[in-house]
Amino acid sequence: MLTNKQVSEAVTMIGEMFPDAECELHHSNPFELLIAVVLSAQCTDALVNKVTPDLFNKYKTPEDYVEVSQEELEQDIRSIGLYRNKAKNIKKLSKSLIEQYNGEVPESKEELMELAGVGRKTANVVASVAFGVPAIAVDTHVERVSKRLGICRWKDNVREVENTLMKKVPKEEWSVTHHRLIFFGRYHCKAQSPQCPVCPLLDMCREGKKRMKKRQAAME
DNA sequence: AACTCGGGGCA
DNA sequence: TGCCCAGAGTT
């Protein structure tokens, strides 16, 4: 397991690899971000960014989503997949916003997680990106790189990965940490093709060293 | 813990 | 054309 000092070194090095790591979803306010992150479940941000310009041009407020028919909303987000669930969740979530929060997006992770279609990851992204709440969103990228590097244990569940990251990274760096780990996982430490031979973190990476050793053995 | 929802993108 | 992508809800 990496020490706190090693984790902080790793995060710094990843920061140098991705100096402008930040939320890639198009949005201009907390409500749009919330919708974009809900839509992004189980699909790529790039795909979500293809539908949001038209979507946000058509729907400005929670009322707009409540008033539209389920079928019409489904058609508007059809290309991202899982569209029936997502359309249903967005209508339900919009209704909750109107009834419980005067049409505004709540700022706490706990309140966000009560909303339809909003789980741990989505709540953390919205809270941290839109409201500056300290949080580390653990998606599959963050989970994978945390396990490969040895920040946490292989058998840890999402909650444990999140807790370990929060323990090992100073609170004021949580938001940069989660964006950097996401970029690192998405573009470099990819699920099927980690770029170990050219990785600046190889020396401290548990999985990377194992893979390189295997590679070496295969060469001989 | 396992299962379901799903079309886009790439090889 | 088949595999990979990537969370939340339900049972």
PDB file of C-alpha atoms (C1' of nucleotides) in Angstrom:
ATOM      1  CA  MET A   1       0.000   0.000   0.000  1.00  0.00           C
ATOM      2  CA  LEU A   2       1.211   3.479  -0.869  1.00  0.00           C
ATOM      3  CA  THR A   3       1.928   5.865   2.014  1.00  0.00           C
ATOM      4  CA  ASN A   4       0.257   9.267   2.259  1.00  0.00           C
ATOM      5  CA  LYS A   5       3.478  10.821   0.994  1.00  0.00           C
ATOM      6  CA  GLN A   6       3.623   8.485  -2.015  1.00  0.00           C
ATOM      7  CA  VAL A   7      -0.017   9.156  -2.837  1.00  0.00           C
ATOM      8  CA  SER A   8       0.621  12.869  -2.774  1.00  0.00           C
ATOM      9  CA  GLU A   9       3.655  12.381  -5.049  1.00  0.00           C
ATOM     10  CA  ALA A  10       1.578  10.303  -7.430  1.00  0.00           C
ATOM     11  CA  VAL A  11      -1.167  12.914  -7.570  1.00  0.00           C
ATOM     12  CA  THR A  12       1.421  15.620  -8.259  1.00  0.00           C
ATOM     13  CA  MET A  13       2.958  13.619 -11.120  1.00  0.00           C
ATOM     14  CA  ILE A  14      -0.445  12.955 -12.630  1.00  0.00           C
ATOM     15  CA  GLY A  15      -1.097  16.685 -12.380  1.00  0.00           C
ATOM     16  CA  GLU A  16       1.964  17.241 -14.553  1.00  0.00           C
ATOM     17  CA  MET A  17       0.636  14.735 -17.102  1.00  0.00           C
ATOM     18  CA  PHE A  18      -2.776  16.416 -17.175  1.00  0.00           C
ATOM     19  CA  PRO A  19      -2.271  20.065 -16.210  1.00  0.00           C
ATOM     20  CA  ASP A  20      -5.804  21.044 -17.166  1.00  0.00           C
ATOM     21  CA  ALA A  21      -7.793  18.171 -15.754  1.00  0.00           C
ATOM     22  CA  GLU A  22     -11.284  19.343 -14.954  1.00  0.00           C
ATOM     23  CA  CYS A  23     -14.913  18.307 -15.348  1.00  0.00           C
ATOM     24  CA  GLU A  24     -15.473  17.677 -19.065  1.00  0.00           C
ATOM     25  CA  LEU A  25     -19.257  17.904 -19.048  1.00  0.00           C
ATOM     26  CA  HIS A  26     -20.767  20.963 -20.737  1.00  0.00           C
ATOM     27  CA  HIS A  27     -22.843  23.050 -18.312  1.00  0.00           C
ATOM     28  CA  SER A  28     -23.359  26.631 -17.262  1.00  0.00           C
ATOM     29  CA  ASN A  29     -25.094  26.198 -13.913  1.00  0.00           C
ATOM     30  CA  PRO A  30     -25.605  23.584 -11.164  1.00  0.00           C
ATOM     31  CA  PHE A  31     -28.884  22.343 -12.632  1.00  0.00           C
ATOM     32  CA  GLU A  32     -27.352  21.684 -16.040  1.00  0.00           C
ATOM     33  CA  LEU A  33     -24.391  19.978 -14.408  1.00  0.00           C
ATOM     34  CA  LEU A  34     -26.732  17.773 -12.403  1.00  0.00           C
ATOM     35  CA  ILE A  35     -28.617  16.731 -15.543  1.00  0.00           C
ATOM     36  CA  ALA A  36     -25.369  16.161 -17.467  1.00  0.00           C
ATOM     37  CA  VAL A  37     -23.905  13.956 -14.725  1.00  0.00           C
ATOM     38  CA  VAL A  38     -27.111  11.939 -14.391  1.00  0.00           C
ATOM     39  CA  LEU A  39     -27.045  11.409 -18.160  1.00  0.00           C
ATOM     40  CA  SER A  40     -23.403  10.356 -18.035  1.00  0.00           C
ATOM     41  CA  ALA A  41     -24.058   7.190 -16.024  1.00  0.00           C
ATOM     42  CA  GLN A  42     -22.732   4.205 -17.979  1.00  0.00           C
ATOM     43  CA  CYS A  43     -21.706   6.245 -20.992  1.00  0.00           C
ATOM     44  CA  THR A  44     -18.855   8.543 -21.917  1.00  0.00           C
ATOM     45  CA  ASP A  45     -18.765  12.285 -21.260  1.00  0.00           C
ATOM     46  CA  ALA A  46     -18.085  12.833 -24.972  1.00  0.00           C
ATOM     47  CA  LEU A  47     -21.391  11.190 -25.827  1.00  0.00           C
ATOM     48  CA  VAL A  48     -23.298  13.262 -23.265  1.00  0.00           C
ATOM     49  CA  ASN A  49     -21.718  16.411 -24.666  1.00  0.00           C
ATOM     50  CA  LYS A  50     -23.290  15.618 -28.024  1.00  0.00           C
ATOM     51  CA  VAL A  51     -26.841  15.861 -26.713  1.00  0.00           C
ATOM     52  CA  THR A  52     -26.572  18.556 -24.035  1.00  0.00           C
ATOM     53  CA  PRO A  53     -26.313  21.637 -26.277  1.00  0.00           C
ATOM     54  CA  ASP A  54     -29.703  20.926 -27.873  1.00  0.00           C
ATOM     55  CA  LEU A  55     -31.127  19.573 -24.629  1.00  0.00           C
ATOM     56  CA  PHE A  56     -30.204  22.630 -22.556  1.00  0.00           C
ATOM     57  CA  ASN A  57     -31.440  24.899 -25.297  1.00  0.00           C
ATOM     58  CA  LYS A  58     -34.843  23.228 -25.085  1.00  0.00           C
ATOM     59  CA  TYR A  59     -35.072  22.611 -21.318  1.00  0.00           C
ATOM     60  CA  LYS A  60     -34.054  25.440 -19.006  1.00  0.00           C
ATOM     61  CA  THR A  61     -35.746  24.624 -15.707  1.00  0.00           C
ATOM     62  CA  PRO A  62     -37.023  21.653 -13.670  1.00  0.00           C
ATOM     63  CA  GLU A  63     -40.534  22.700 -14.740  1.00  0.00           C
ATOM     64  CA  ASP A  64     -39.609  22.134 -18.386  1.00  0.00           C
ATOM     65  CA  TYR A  65     -38.689  18.507 -17.682  1.00  0.00           C
ATOM     66  CA  VAL A  66     -41.805  17.926 -15.586  1.00  0.00           C
ATOM     67  CA  GLU A  67     -44.086  19.272 -18.296  1.00  0.00           C
ATOM     68  CA  VAL A  68     -42.652  17.359 -21.257  1.00  0.00           C
ATOM     69  CA  SER A  69     -43.971  13.877 -21.983  1.00  0.00           C
ATOM     70  CA  GLN A  70     -41.886  10.874 -21.038  1.00  0.00           C
ATOM     71  CA  GLU A  71     -41.780   9.816 -24.709  1.00  0.00           C
ATOM     72  CA  GLU A  72     -40.549  13.166 -25.973  1.00  0.00           C
ATOM     73  CA  LEU A  73     -37.775  13.383 -23.383  1.00  0.00           C
ATOM     74  CA  GLU A  74     -36.740   9.829 -24.234  1.00  0.00           C
ATOM     75  CA  GLN A  75     -36.373  10.810 -27.876  1.00  0.00           C
ATOM     76  CA  ASP A  76     -34.253  13.821 -26.954  1.00  0.00           C
ATOM     77  CA  ILE A  77     -31.708  11.662 -25.107  1.00  0.00           C
ATOM     78  CA  ARG A  78     -32.099   8.459 -27.103  1.00  0.00           C
ATOM     79  CA  SER A  79     -28.546   8.403 -28.458  1.00  0.00           C
ATOM     80  CA  ILE A  80     -26.836   7.996 -25.076  1.00  0.00           C
ATOM     81  CA  GLY A  81     -28.372   4.654 -24.138  1.00  0.00           C
ATOM     82  CA  LEU A  82     -30.330   3.676 -20.998  1.00  0.00           C
ATOM     83  CA  TYR A  83     -32.643   6.485 -22.055  1.00  0.00           C
ATOM     84  CA  ARG A  84     -35.876   5.203 -20.517  1.00  0.00           C
ATOM     85  CA  ASN A  85     -34.399   5.045 -17.024  1.00  0.00           C
ATOM     86  CA  LYS A  86     -32.657   8.356 -17.429  1.00  0.00           C
ATOM     87  CA  ALA A  87     -35.729  10.171 -18.759  1.00  0.00           C
ATOM     88  CA  LYS A  88     -37.813   8.792 -15.896  1.00  0.00           C
ATOM     89  CA  ASN A  89     -35.176   9.780 -13.328  1.00  0.00           C
ATOM     90  CA  ILE A  90     -34.805  13.296 -14.719  1.00  0.00           C
ATOM     91  CA  LYS A  91     -38.558  13.903 -14.597  1.00  0.00           C
ATOM     92  CA  LYS A  92     -38.736  12.547 -11.046  1.00  0.00           C
ATOM     93  CA  LEU A  93     -35.664  14.467  -9.924  1.00  0.00           C
ATOM     94  CA  SER A  94     -37.025  17.701 -11.387  1.00  0.00           C
ATOM     95  CA  LYS A  95     -40.280  17.208  -9.478  1.00  0.00           C
ATOM     96  CA  SER A  96     -38.312  16.741  -6.234  1.00  0.00           C
ATOM     97  CA  LEU A  97     -36.323  19.916  -6.889  1.00  0.00           C
ATOM     98  CA  ILE A  98     -39.537  21.913  -7.297  1.00  0.00           C
ATOM     99  CA  GLU A  99     -41.311  20.386  -4.304  1.00  0.00           C
ATOM    100  CA  GLN A 100     -38.429  20.250  -1.838  1.00  0.00           C
ATOM    101  CA  TYR A 101     -35.859  22.820  -2.877  1.00  0.00           C
ATOM    102  CA  ASN A 102     -37.824  25.632  -4.516  1.00  0.00           C
ATOM    103  CA  GLY A 103     -36.461  24.602  -7.918  1.00  0.00           C
ATOM    104  CA  GLU A 104     -32.824  24.905  -6.844  1.00  0.00           C
ATOM    105  CA  VAL A 105     -30.181  22.164  -6.692  1.00  0.00           C
ATOM    106  CA  PRO A 106     -29.301  21.193  -3.091  1.00  0.00           C
ATOM    107  CA  GLU A 107     -25.619  21.533  -2.199  1.00  0.00           C
ATOM    108  CA  SER A 108     -24.958  18.644   0.175  1.00  0.00           C
ATOM    109  CA  LYS A 109     -23.967  15.165  -0.897  1.00  0.00           C
ATOM    110  CA  GLU A 110     -26.640  13.643   1.331  1.00  0.00           C
ATOM    111  CA  GLU A 111     -29.472  15.698  -0.158  1.00  0.00           C
ATOM    112  CA  LEU A 112     -28.210  15.105  -3.707  1.00  0.00           C
ATOM    113  CA  MET A 113     -28.126  11.344  -3.171  1.00  0.00           C
ATOM    114  CA  GLU A 114     -31.826  11.329  -2.274  1.00  0.00           C
ATOM    115  CA  LEU A 115     -32.654  12.452  -5.821  1.00  0.00           C
ATOM    116  CA  ALA A 116     -33.716   9.936  -8.472  1.00  0.00           C
ATOM    117  CA  GLY A 117     -30.829   8.767 -10.622  1.00  0.00           C
ATOM    118  CA  VAL A 118     -28.253  10.312  -8.301  1.00  0.00           C
ATOM    119  CA  GLY A 119     -25.930   7.881  -6.574  1.00  0.00           C
ATOM    120  CA  ARG A 120     -22.651   8.321  -4.719  1.00  0.00           C
ATOM    121  CA  LYS A 121     -20.555   9.225  -7.733  1.00  0.00           C
ATOM    122  CA  THR A 122     -23.020  11.724  -9.212  1.00  0.00           C
ATOM    123  CA  ALA A 123     -23.630  13.397  -5.845  1.00  0.00           C
ATOM    124  CA  ASN A 124     -19.903  13.796  -5.274  1.00  0.00           C
ATOM    125  CA  VAL A 125     -19.277  15.268  -8.719  1.00  0.00           C
ATOM    126  CA  VAL A 126     -22.122  17.787  -8.458  1.00  0.00           C
ATOM    127  CA  ALA A 127     -21.294  18.793  -4.878  1.00  0.00           C
ATOM    128  CA  SER A 128     -17.619  19.313  -5.609  1.00  0.00           C
ATOM    129  CA  VAL A 129     -17.783  20.817  -9.094  1.00  0.00           C
ATOM    130  CA  ALA A 130     -20.863  23.020  -8.697  1.00  0.00           C
ATOM    131  CA  PHE A 131     -20.573  23.967  -5.028  1.00  0.00           C
ATOM    132  CA  GLY A 132     -16.950  23.421  -4.022  1.00  0.00           C
ATOM    133  CA  VAL A 133     -17.892  20.829  -1.404  1.00  0.00           C
ATOM    134  CA  PRO A 134     -14.875  18.658  -0.547  1.00  0.00           C
ATOM    135  CA  ALA A 135     -15.531  15.291  -2.182  1.00  0.00           C
ATOM    136  CA  ILE A 136     -13.801  12.612  -4.208  1.00  0.00           C
ATOM    137  CA  ALA A 137     -16.032  11.020  -6.802  1.00  0.00           C
ATOM    138  CA  VAL A 138     -15.079   7.390  -7.326  1.00  0.00           C
ATOM    139  CA  ASP A 139     -16.025   6.198 -10.791  1.00  0.00           C
ATOM    140  CA  THR A 140     -14.569   3.134 -12.522  1.00  0.00           C
ATOM    141  CA  HIS A 141     -11.461   5.082 -13.548  1.00  0.00           C
ATOM    142  CA  VAL A 142     -10.679   6.282 -10.042  1.00  0.00           C
ATOM    143  CA  GLU A 143     -11.359   2.847  -8.618  1.00  0.00           C
ATOM    144  CA  ARG A 144      -9.150   1.098 -11.172  1.00  0.00           C
ATOM    145  CA  VAL A 145      -6.137   3.410 -10.890  1.00  0.00           C
ATOM    146  CA  SER A 146      -6.367   3.503  -7.091  1.00  0.00           C
ATOM    147  CA  LYS A 147      -6.205  -0.275  -7.029  1.00  0.00           C
ATOM    148  CA  ARG A 148      -3.479  -0.601  -9.659  1.00  0.00           C
ATOM    149  CA  LEU A 149      -1.228   1.989  -8.045  1.00  0.00           C
ATOM    150  CA  GLY A 150      -1.755   0.500  -4.605  1.00  0.00           C
ATOM    151  CA  ILE A 151      -3.500   3.459  -3.020  1.00  0.00           C
ATOM    152  CA  CYS A 152      -6.093   1.011  -1.702  1.00  0.00           C
ATOM    153  CA  ARG A 153      -6.673  -2.756  -1.608  1.00  0.00           C
ATOM    154  CA  TRP A 154      -7.871  -4.768  -4.607  1.00  0.00           C
ATOM    155  CA  LYS A 155     -10.887  -6.069  -2.732  1.00  0.00           C
ATOM    156  CA  ASP A 156     -12.075  -2.652  -1.536  1.00  0.00           C
ATOM    157  CA  ASN A 157     -15.578  -1.600  -2.557  1.00  0.00           C
ATOM    158  CA  VAL A 158     -16.371   1.902  -3.851  1.00  0.00           C
ATOM    159  CA  ARG A 159     -17.007   3.257  -0.361  1.00  0.00           C
ATOM    160  CA  GLU A 160     -13.706   1.933   0.929  1.00  0.00           C
ATOM    161  CA  VAL A 161     -11.820   3.355  -2.053  1.00  0.00           C
ATOM    162  CA  GLU A 162     -13.400   6.727  -1.372  1.00  0.00           C
ATOM    163  CA  ASN A 163     -12.609   6.594   2.352  1.00  0.00           C
ATOM    164  CA  THR A 164      -8.997   5.602   1.708  1.00  0.00           C
ATOM    165  CA  LEU A 165      -8.519   8.452  -0.766  1.00  0.00           C
ATOM    166  CA  MET A 166     -10.015  10.927   1.701  1.00  0.00           C
ATOM    167  CA  LYS A 167      -7.682   9.624   4.404  1.00  0.00           C
ATOM    168  CA  LYS A 168      -4.556   9.807   2.234  1.00  0.00           C
ATOM    169  CA  VAL A 169      -5.163  13.108   0.439  1.00  0.00           C
ATOM    170  CA  PRO A 170      -5.436  16.469   2.252  1.00  0.00           C
ATOM    171  CA  LYS A 171      -8.978  17.827   2.090  1.00  0.00           C
ATOM    172  CA  GLU A 172      -8.051  20.945   0.141  1.00  0.00           C
ATOM    173  CA  GLU A 173      -6.717  18.723  -2.682  1.00  0.00           C
ATOM    174  CA  TRP A 174      -9.704  16.416  -3.020  1.00  0.00           C
ATOM    175  CA  SER A 175     -11.240  18.174  -5.983  1.00  0.00           C
ATOM    176  CA  VAL A 176      -8.059  18.262  -8.069  1.00  0.00           C
ATOM    177  CA  THR A 177      -7.303  14.691  -7.037  1.00  0.00           C
ATOM    178  CA  HIS A 178     -10.535  13.304  -8.358  1.00  0.00           C
ATOM    179  CA  HIS A 179     -10.260  15.089 -11.699  1.00  0.00           C
ATOM    180  CA  ARG A 180      -6.644  14.054 -12.119  1.00  0.00           C
ATOM    181  CA  LEU A 181      -7.329  10.399 -11.317  1.00  0.00           C
ATOM    182  CA  ILE A 182     -10.251  10.369 -13.736  1.00  0.00           C
ATOM    183  CA  PHE A 183      -8.069  11.797 -16.556  1.00  0.00           C
ATOM    184  CA  PHE A 184      -5.241   9.425 -15.709  1.00  0.00           C
ATOM    185  CA  GLY A 185      -7.609   6.468 -15.870  1.00  0.00           C
ATOM    186  CA  ARG A 186      -9.422   7.587 -18.994  1.00  0.00           C
ATOM    187  CA  TYR A 187      -6.466   8.549 -21.149  1.00  0.00           C
ATOM    188  CA  HIS A 188      -3.424   6.743 -19.765  1.00  0.00           C
ATOM    189  CA  CYS A 189      -4.078   3.965 -17.245  1.00  0.00           C
ATOM    190  CA  LYS A 190      -6.855   2.577 -19.435  1.00  0.00           C
ATOM    191  CA  ALA A 191      -8.795  -0.524 -18.474  1.00  0.00           C
ATOM    192  CA  GLN A 192      -7.652  -2.784 -21.303  1.00  0.00           C
ATOM    193  CA  SER A 193      -4.452  -1.035 -22.323  1.00  0.00           C
ATOM    194  CA  PRO A 194      -2.543   0.656 -19.494  1.00  0.00           C
ATOM    195  CA  GLN A 195       0.463   2.560 -20.866  1.00  0.00           C
ATOM    196  CA  CYS A 196       2.919   1.098 -18.344  1.00  0.00           C
ATOM    197  CA  PRO A 197       6.098   1.254 -20.496  1.00  0.00           C
ATOM    198  CA  VAL A 198       5.809   5.029 -20.792  1.00  0.00           C
ATOM    199  CA  CYS A 199       4.255   5.720 -17.391  1.00  0.00           C
ATOM    200  CA  PRO A 200       6.034   8.174 -15.100  1.00  0.00           C
ATOM    201  CA  LEU A 201       4.464   6.414 -12.107  1.00  0.00           C
ATOM    202  CA  LEU A 202       5.842   2.988 -12.972  1.00  0.00           C
ATOM    203  CA  ASP A 203       8.417   2.949 -10.171  1.00  0.00           C
ATOM    204  CA  MET A 204       5.781   3.270  -7.482  1.00  0.00           C
ATOM    205  CA  CYS A 205       2.997   1.301  -9.203  1.00  0.00           C
ATOM    206  CA  ARG A 206       2.160  -2.122  -7.815  1.00  0.00           C
ATOM    207  CA  GLU A 207       0.319  -3.365 -10.894  1.00  0.00           C
ATOM    208  CA  GLY A 208       2.643  -1.631 -13.365  1.00  0.00           C
ATOM    209  CA  LYS A 209       5.738  -3.376 -12.035  1.00  0.00           C
ATOM    210  CA  LYS A 210       3.938  -6.698 -12.093  1.00  0.00           C
ATOM    211  CA  ARG A 211       2.900  -6.175 -15.715  1.00  0.00           C
ATOM    212  CA  MET A 212       6.375  -5.112 -16.791  1.00  0.00           C
ATOM    213  CA  LYS A 213       7.897  -8.186 -15.171  1.00  0.00           C
ATOM    214  CA  LYS A 214       5.409 -10.371 -17.022  1.00  0.00           C
ATOM    215  CA  ARG A 215       6.232  -8.561 -20.252  1.00  0.00           C
ATOM    216  CA  GLN A 216       9.932  -9.120 -19.648  1.00  0.00           C
ATOM    217  CA  ALA A 217       9.364 -12.827 -19.080  1.00  0.00           C
ATOM    218  CA  ALA A 218       7.385 -13.098 -22.297  1.00  0.00           C
ATOM    219  CA  MET A 219      10.244 -11.492 -24.256  1.00  0.00           C
ATOM    220  CA  GLU A 220      12.721 -14.161 -23.186  1.00  0.00           C
TER     221      GLU A 220
ATOM    222  C1'  DA B   1     -23.857  -9.906  -4.646  1.00  0.00           C
ATOM    223  C1'  DA B   2     -26.090 -10.369  -8.950  1.00  0.00           C
ATOM    224  C1'  DC B   3     -28.914  -8.579 -12.349  1.00  0.00           C
ATOM    225  C1'  DT B   4     -30.943  -5.022 -15.522  1.00  0.00           C
ATOM    226  C1'  DC B   5     -30.998  -1.153 -18.406  1.00  0.00           C
ATOM    227  C1'  DG B   6     -28.719   0.243 -24.108  1.00  0.00           C
ATOM    228  C1'  DG B   7     -26.807   2.812 -27.984  1.00  0.00           C
ATOM    229  C1'  DG B   8     -22.298   4.732 -29.617  1.00  0.00           C
ATOM    230  C1'  DG B   9     -17.529   3.876 -30.958  1.00  0.00           C
ATOM    231  C1'  DC B  10     -13.974   1.252 -32.413  1.00  0.00           C
ATOM    232  C1'  DA B  11     -11.406  -2.929 -34.260  1.00  0.00           C
TER     233       DA B  11
ATOM    234  C1'  DT C   1     -20.300  -7.564 -36.116  1.00  0.00           C
ATOM    235  C1'  DG C   2     -18.955  -8.276 -31.749  1.00  0.00           C
ATOM    236  C1'  DC C   3     -16.588  -6.342 -27.843  1.00  0.00           C
ATOM    237  C1'  DC C   4     -15.760  -2.400 -24.891  1.00  0.00           C
ATOM    238  C1'  DC C   5     -17.393   1.717 -22.677  1.00  0.00           C
ATOM    239  C1'  DA C   6     -19.330   3.042 -17.704  1.00  0.00           C
ATOM    240  C1'  DG C   7     -23.567   3.809 -12.414  1.00  0.00           C
ATOM    241  C1'  DA C   8     -27.901   3.506 -10.198  1.00  0.00           C
ATOM    242  C1'  DG C   9     -31.790   0.901  -8.715  1.00  0.00           C
ATOM    243  C1'  DT C  10     -33.900  -3.323  -7.557  1.00  0.00           C
ATOM    244  C1'  DT C  11     -34.156  -7.952  -5.717  1.00  0.00           C
TER     245       DT C  11
END
